[in-house]
Amino acid sequence: MIHPDLFSLSGRRALVTGASRGIGLVLAQGLARYGAKVVLNGRHADALDAAKQQFDADGLKAGTAVFDVTDQDAVIDGIETIERELGPIDILINNAGIQRRAPLEQFQRKDWDDLISTNLNAVFFVGQAVARHMIPRGQGKIVNICSVQSELARPGIAPYTATKGAVKNLTKGMATDWARHGLQINGLAPGYFATEMNEKLVSDEEFTAWLNKRTPAGRWGQVEELVGAAVFLSSPASSFVNGHMLMVDGGISISL
């Protein structure tokens, strides 16, 4: 018999990085609606306070943790503080990320370094710091936000593609090392979603027409459509799923 609480997150604490806006905020709200005790992370206290106010307005509860995920020492201190003052982290959504666009031959070193620092280093820093607490407890869920660009490339974003491909393989590596300790580590890979990061593309009629034709579903994704996948990967329903990258992309990655 299927247990009725298979997708419940009741009683579980979830840390979501990059949670002050965009995908991170929506995923945090979704997890909270399924019962999780959510901790919002970001670099800026004012942005996190604004996000928390959205939670309050919706009748949801959330804590906040201000630290820079690209600073390993700050990450270690931040995770220790959450564990000590709020309680064990059961779920990590490694969401913080940035985008930089330019022709590859013109790409600036600083932009490259920023992408590597935020999109890749931070996944390792936060994942390792959280896993060090999860491993002795013998359980935990880590969901790394990958991308359709973990599998596909597009002109002007080669370095971003490199970081997201690396996150996909880091996810496999985390699962290979930590699954034996009772952890499930998986990737969630959005396709093209109407987010603040993609605002210029969404408003580009030519690009949107191309995307609609290229995507079997025929449209941009809405961020709320990522919640179900995040809940699945965070819940008991995925207890034997490890090192997997779940594409949520309207079919763009499987169709020519």
Coordinates of N, CA, C and O in Angstrom, one line a residue, residues 3 14 38 48-49 64 117 130 139 145 161 173 199 212 216 251:
H3 N 2.0 4.8 1.0 CA 1.8 5.5 2.2 C 1.3 6.9 1.9 O 1.7 7.6 1.0
A14 N 14.1 22.8 5.5 CA 14.7 22.9 4.1 C 15.4 24.3 4.0 O 14.8 25.3 4.3
V38 N 11.0 26.2 6.3 CA 11.9 26.7 5.3 C 12.8 27.8 5.9 O 12.4 28.6 6.7
L48 N 16.0 39.4 1.7 CA 15.5 38.3 2.4 C 14.3 38.7 3.3 O 13.3 38.0 3.4
D49 N 14.4 39.9 3.9 CA 13.3 40.3 4.7 C 12.0 40.5 3.8 O 10.9 40.2 4.2
T64 N 15.4 33.1 8.1 CA 16.3 33.6 7.2 C 17.7 33.4 7.7 O 18.0 33.3 8.9
S117 N 32.3 30.8 -9.5 CA 32.2 31.0 -8.1 C 30.8 30.8 -7.6 O 30.6 30.0 -6.6
V130 N 26.5 21.1 4.5 CA 25.3 20.5 4.9 C 25.5 18.9 5.1 O 25.0 18.3 6.1
Q139 N 20.7 10.4 7.0 CA 19.6 10.8 6.1 C 19.7 12.2 5.6 O 20.3 13.1 6.3
I145 N 20.3 22.7 -8.4 CA 19.6 23.2 -9.5 C 20.5 23.2 -10.7 O 21.5 24.0 -10.8
T161 N 27.0 27.3 -19.6 CA 26.8 25.9 -19.9 C 27.8 25.0 -19.2 O 27.5 24.0 -18.7
G173 N 28.7 12.8 -8.5 CA 29.8 12.5 -7.6 C 29.3 12.6 -6.1 O 29.7 11.7 -5.3
E199 N 14.3 37.7 -18.5 CA 13.4 38.8 -18.9 C 13.6 39.3 -20.3 O 12.7 39.5 -21.1
N212 N 9.0 28.7 -28.8 CA 7.7 28.0 -28.9 C 7.7 27.0 -30.0 O 7.1 25.9 -29.8
P216 N 8.5 21.1 -27.6 CA 7.3 20.3 -27.9 C 6.0 20.9 -27.2 O 4.9 20.9 -27.8
G251 N 10.0 19.3 -22.9 CA 10.5 18.3 -23.9 C 11.5 18.9 -24.8 O 12.0 18.2 -25.7

